[in-house]
Coordinates of C-alpha atoms in Angstrom, one line a residue:
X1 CA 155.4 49.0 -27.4
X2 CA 153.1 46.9 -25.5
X3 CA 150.2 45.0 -27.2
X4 CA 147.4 44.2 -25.8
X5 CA 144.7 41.6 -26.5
X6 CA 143.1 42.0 -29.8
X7 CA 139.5 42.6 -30.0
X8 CA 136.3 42.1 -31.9
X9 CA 136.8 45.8 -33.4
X10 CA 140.0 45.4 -34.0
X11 CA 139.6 42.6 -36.0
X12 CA 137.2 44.1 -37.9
X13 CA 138.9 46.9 -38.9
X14 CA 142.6 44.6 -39.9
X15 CA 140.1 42.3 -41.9
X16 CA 138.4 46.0 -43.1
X17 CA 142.3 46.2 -44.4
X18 CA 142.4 43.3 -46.6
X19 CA 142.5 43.6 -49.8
X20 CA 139.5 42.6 -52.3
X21 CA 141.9 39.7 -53.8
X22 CA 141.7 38.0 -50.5
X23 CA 139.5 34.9 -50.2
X24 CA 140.7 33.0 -47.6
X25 CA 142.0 33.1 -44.5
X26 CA 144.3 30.6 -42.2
X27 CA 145.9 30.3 -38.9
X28 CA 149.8 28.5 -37.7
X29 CA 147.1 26.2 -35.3
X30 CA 144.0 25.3 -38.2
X31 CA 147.4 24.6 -40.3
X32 CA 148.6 22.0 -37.9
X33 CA 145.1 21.0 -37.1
X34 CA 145.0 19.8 -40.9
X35 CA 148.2 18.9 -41.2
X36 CA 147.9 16.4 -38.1
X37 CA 144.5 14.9 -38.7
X38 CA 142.0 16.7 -42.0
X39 CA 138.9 15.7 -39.6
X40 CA 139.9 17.3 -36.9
X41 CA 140.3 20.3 -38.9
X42 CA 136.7 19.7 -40.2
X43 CA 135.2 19.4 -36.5
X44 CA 137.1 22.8 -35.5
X45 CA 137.2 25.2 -38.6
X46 CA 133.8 24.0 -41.1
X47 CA 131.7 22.2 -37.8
X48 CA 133.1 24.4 -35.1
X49 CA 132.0 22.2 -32.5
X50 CA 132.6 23.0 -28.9
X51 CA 135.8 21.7 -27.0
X52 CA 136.0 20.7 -23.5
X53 CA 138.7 23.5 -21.8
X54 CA 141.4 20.8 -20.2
X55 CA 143.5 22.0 -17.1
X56 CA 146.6 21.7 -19.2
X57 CA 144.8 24.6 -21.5
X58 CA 144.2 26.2 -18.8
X59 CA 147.6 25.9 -17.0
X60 CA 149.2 27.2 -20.5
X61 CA 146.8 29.9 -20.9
X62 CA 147.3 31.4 -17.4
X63 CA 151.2 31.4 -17.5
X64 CA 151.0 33.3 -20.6
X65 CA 148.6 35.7 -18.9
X66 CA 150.9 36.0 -16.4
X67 CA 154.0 36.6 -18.4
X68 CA 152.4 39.3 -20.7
X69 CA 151.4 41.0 -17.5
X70 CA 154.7 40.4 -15.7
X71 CA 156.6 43.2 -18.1
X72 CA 154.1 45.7 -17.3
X73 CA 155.9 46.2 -14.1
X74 CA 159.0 48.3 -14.3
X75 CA 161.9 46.1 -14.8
X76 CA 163.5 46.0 -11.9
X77 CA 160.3 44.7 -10.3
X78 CA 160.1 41.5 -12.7
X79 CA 161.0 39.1 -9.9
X80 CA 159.8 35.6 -9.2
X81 CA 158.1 36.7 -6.5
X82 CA 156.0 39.6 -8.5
X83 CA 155.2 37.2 -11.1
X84 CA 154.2 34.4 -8.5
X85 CA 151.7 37.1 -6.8
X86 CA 150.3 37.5 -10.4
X87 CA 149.2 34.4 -10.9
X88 CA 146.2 34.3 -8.7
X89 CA 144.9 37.6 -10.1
X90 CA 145.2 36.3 -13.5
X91 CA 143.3 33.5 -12.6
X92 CA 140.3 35.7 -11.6
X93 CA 140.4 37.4 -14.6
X94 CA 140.5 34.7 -17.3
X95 CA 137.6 32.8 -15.1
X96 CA 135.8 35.7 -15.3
X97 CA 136.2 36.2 -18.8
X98 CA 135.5 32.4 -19.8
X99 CA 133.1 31.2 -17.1
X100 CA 133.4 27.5 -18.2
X101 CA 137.4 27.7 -16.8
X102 CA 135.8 27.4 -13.4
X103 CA 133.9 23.9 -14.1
X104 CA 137.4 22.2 -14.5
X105 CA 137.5 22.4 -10.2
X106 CA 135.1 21.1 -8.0
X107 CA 133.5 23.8 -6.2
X108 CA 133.2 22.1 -3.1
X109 CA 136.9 20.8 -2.8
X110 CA 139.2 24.3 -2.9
X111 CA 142.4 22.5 -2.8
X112 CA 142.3 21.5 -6.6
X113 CA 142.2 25.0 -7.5
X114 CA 144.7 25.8 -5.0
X115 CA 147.4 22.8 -6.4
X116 CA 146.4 24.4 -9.9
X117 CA 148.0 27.7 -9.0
X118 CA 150.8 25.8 -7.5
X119 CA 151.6 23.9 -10.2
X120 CA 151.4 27.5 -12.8
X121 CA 153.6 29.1 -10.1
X122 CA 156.3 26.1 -10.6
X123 CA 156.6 26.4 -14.2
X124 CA 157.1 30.4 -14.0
X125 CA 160.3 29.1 -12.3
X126 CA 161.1 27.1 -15.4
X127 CA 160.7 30.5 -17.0
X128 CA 163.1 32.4 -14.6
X129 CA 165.7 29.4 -15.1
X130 CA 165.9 30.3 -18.8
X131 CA 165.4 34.3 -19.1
X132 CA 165.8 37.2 -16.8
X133 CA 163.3 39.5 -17.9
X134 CA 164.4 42.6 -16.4
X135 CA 166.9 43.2 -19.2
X136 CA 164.7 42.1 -21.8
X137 CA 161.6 45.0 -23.5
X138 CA 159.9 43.5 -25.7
X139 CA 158.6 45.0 -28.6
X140 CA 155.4 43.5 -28.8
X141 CA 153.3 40.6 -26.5
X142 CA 150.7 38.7 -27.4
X143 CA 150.5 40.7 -31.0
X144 CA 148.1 39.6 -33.6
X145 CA 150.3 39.8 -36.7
X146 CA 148.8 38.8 -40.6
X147 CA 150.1 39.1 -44.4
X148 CA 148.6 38.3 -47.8
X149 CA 150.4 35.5 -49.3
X150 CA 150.0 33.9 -53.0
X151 CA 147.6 37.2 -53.6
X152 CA 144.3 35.7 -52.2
X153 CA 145.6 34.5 -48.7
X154 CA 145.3 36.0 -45.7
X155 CA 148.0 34.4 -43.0
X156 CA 147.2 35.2 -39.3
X157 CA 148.3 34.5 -35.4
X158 CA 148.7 35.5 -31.9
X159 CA 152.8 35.7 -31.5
X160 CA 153.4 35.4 -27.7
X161 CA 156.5 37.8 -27.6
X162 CA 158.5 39.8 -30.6
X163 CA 162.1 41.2 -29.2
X164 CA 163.7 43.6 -31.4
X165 CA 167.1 44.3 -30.9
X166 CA 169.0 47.6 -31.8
X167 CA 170.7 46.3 -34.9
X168 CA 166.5 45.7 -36.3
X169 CA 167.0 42.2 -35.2
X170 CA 163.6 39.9 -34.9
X171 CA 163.9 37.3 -32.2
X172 CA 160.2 36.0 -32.5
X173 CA 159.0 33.9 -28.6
X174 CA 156.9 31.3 -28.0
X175 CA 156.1 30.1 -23.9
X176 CA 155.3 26.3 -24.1
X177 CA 154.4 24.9 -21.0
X178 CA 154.2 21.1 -21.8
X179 CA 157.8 19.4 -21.4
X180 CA 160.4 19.7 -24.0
X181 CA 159.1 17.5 -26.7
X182 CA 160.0 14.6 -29.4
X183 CA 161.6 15.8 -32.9
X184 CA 157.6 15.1 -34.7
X185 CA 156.2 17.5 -31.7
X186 CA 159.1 19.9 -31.8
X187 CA 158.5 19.9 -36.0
X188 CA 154.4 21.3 -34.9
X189 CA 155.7 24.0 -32.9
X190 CA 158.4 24.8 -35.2
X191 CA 156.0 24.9 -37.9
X192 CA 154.2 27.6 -35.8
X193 CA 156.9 30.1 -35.3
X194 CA 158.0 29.2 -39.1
X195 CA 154.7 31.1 -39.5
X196 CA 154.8 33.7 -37.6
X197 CA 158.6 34.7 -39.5
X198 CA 157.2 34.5 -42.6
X199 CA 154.4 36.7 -41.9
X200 CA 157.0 38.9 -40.4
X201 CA 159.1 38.8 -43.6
X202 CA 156.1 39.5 -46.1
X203 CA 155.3 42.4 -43.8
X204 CA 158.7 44.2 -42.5
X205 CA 161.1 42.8 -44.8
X206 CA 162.9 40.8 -42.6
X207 CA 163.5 37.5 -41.8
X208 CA 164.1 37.1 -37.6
X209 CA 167.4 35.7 -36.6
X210 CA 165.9 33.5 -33.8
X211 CA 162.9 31.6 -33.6
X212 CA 163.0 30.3 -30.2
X213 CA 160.8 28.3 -28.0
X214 CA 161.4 28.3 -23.9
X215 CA 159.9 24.5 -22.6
X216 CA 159.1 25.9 -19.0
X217 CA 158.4 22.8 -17.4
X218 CA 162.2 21.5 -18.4
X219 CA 163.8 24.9 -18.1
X220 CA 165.1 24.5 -21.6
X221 CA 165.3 26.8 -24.8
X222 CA 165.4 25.8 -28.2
X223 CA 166.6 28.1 -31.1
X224 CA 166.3 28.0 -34.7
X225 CA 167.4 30.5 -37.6
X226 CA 165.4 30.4 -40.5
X227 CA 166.6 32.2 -44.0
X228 CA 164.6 33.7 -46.7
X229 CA 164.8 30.6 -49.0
X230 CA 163.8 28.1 -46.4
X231 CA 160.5 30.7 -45.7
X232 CA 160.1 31.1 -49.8
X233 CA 159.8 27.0 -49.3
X234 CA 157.7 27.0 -46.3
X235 CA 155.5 30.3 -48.1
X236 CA 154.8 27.1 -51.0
X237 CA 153.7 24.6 -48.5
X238 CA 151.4 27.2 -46.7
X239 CA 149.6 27.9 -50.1
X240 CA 149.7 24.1 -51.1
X241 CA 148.1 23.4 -47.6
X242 CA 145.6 25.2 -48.5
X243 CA 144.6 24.5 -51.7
X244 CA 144.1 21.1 -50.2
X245 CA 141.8 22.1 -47.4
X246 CA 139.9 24.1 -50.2
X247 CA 140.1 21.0 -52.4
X248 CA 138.6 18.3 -49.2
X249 CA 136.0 21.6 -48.8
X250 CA 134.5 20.8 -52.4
X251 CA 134.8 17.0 -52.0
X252 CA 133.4 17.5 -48.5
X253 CA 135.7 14.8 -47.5
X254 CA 137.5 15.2 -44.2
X255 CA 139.4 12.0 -43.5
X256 CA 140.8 10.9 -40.3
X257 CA 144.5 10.4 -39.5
X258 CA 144.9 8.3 -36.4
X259 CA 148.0 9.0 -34.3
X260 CA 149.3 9.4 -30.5
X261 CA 147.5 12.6 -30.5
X262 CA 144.0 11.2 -30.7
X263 CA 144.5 10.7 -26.9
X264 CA 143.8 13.8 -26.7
X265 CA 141.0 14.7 -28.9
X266 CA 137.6 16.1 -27.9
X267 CA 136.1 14.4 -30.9
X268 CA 136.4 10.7 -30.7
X269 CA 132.7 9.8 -30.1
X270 CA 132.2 11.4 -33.7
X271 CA 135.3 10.0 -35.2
X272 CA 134.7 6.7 -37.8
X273 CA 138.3 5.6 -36.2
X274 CA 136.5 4.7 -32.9
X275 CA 133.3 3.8 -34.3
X276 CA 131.8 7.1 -34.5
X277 CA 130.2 9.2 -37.0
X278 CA 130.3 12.6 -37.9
X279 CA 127.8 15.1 -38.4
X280 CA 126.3 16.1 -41.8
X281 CA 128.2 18.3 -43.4
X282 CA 127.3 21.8 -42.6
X283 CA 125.4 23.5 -45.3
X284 CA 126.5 27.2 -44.3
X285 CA 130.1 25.8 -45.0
X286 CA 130.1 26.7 -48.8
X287 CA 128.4 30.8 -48.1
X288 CA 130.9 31.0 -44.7
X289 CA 132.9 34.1 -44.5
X290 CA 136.2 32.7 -45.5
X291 CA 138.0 35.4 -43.5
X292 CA 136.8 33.5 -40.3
X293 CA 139.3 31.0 -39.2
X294 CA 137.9 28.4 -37.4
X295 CA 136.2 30.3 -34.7
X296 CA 136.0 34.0 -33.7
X297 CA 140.3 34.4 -33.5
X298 CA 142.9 32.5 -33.9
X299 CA 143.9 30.2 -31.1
X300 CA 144.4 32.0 -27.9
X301 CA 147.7 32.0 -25.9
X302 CA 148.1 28.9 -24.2
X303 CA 145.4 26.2 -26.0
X304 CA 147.9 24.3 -27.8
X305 CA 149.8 23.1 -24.7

């Protein structure tokens, strides 16, 4: 089958679906959000505070689009070149959709945009390096998948590609279009797809053989077979995770955890690390529909790149 993006309805009828125990709700990237620093967590998921789109978001999120798109074509047409004439289209679309994409170019100077495209087209080459996708049909693409875990928690996120193989197999995909990384940022994507199979073991009854992740800039794969007591273990750290989000929620107390990574953060101008202070806690936090992770969906394709 072919899945295609998840809407607003459709959302509403899965969390229609849930049942009555449910009272909380939590995605692979708010997990790693808290796990990597609890006030970033805070500014995305309780303060939802609006984020600056980066070009490396938007490279990530394009390639995906283009990828999902490229295996609607019949398979023998899944060439390099088809998926290089995608790209521009896609770009249309997703600027279109999110209006604030097209601020990350200067109007007046066409030749950023240009060397954008460029650059997306090189890494669909990383992707051809690595797979040749017309002998691969995936079951599912960019699939919103969930499961109730520890009765009262509602597990939830955008796979990028489930294969399934004749035998029943699960081979669970991820596109990452960063450069292969370190073992600690190899552990946060792992930690992603670690979620994903257990949500695919609470809800089929079976664990996937391969989690695998394809670095497109680097043309390299990286597999990893998980077992059913190593997603039992990582099933007690999700819950645990959360009761401590729940428990900083009460306490109102979002700490920050410097790192590397705060290069990268939106936040720093409200962060006490670099002087800053944050906001006052919202009041609406408390009455919030707990079934609302972070923002209106989980993490598109593409954002965590």
């Amino acid at each position: 089958m072919t899945a295609e993006p998840v809407s607003d309805q459709q959302q509403a009828r899965a969390t229609a679906e849930v049942p009555a125990t449910v009272r909380a709700s939590l995605s692979p990237s708010r997990a790693a959000d808290f796990k990597t620093c609890p006030l970033l967590y805070r500014f995305r998921s309780i303060d939802r505070l609006p984020e600056r789109p980066s070009v490396e978001q938007a490279r990530g999120t394009l390639v995906h689009a283009v990828l999902e798109r490229l295996f609607d074509l019949p398979a023998a047409g899944r060439t390099p070149e088809a998926a290089g004439d995608l790209v521009a289209p896609q770009w249309d679309r997703l600027v279109t959709e999110q209006p604030e994409l097209a601020a990350l170019f200067d109007a007046a100077d066409p030749d950023g945009t240009a060397e954008f495209l460029r650059s997306a087209s090189g890494l669909l080459g990383g992707y051809f390096a690595v797979e040749d996708p017309r002998r691969l049909e995936p079951a599912e693409r960019e699939a919103l998948i969930s499961a109730v875990v520890d009765d009262e928690l509602l597990i939830r996120g955008y796979l990028d590609r489930l294969d399934v193989a004749p035998d029943g197999a699960l081979r669970v995909v991820d596109y990452k279009t960063g450069g292969a990384p370190r073992e600690a940022f190899e552990a946060r994507a792992l930690f992603q797809l670690k979620f994903y199979a257990l949500v695919l073991w609470r809800t089929r009854g079976v664990v996937p053989r391969v989690l695998r992740l394809l670095y497109l800039k680097d043309a390299e794969v990286c597999d990893y077979a998980p077992d059913a007591e190593e997603l039992a273990r990582f099933e007690r750290t999700v819950v645990a995770l959360w009761q401590a989000i729940e428990a900083a929620t009460a306490r109102q107390d979002f700490r920050p955890r410097p790192s590397r990574l705060c290069d990268w953060c939106n936040h720093q101008a409200l962060c006490p690390s670099f002087g800053g202070t944050p906001p006052p806690f919202p009041a609406a936090a408390a009455s919030a529909d707990p079934l609302v992770d972070a923002r209106s969906r989980p993490s598109p394709p593409g954002a965590d790149e």
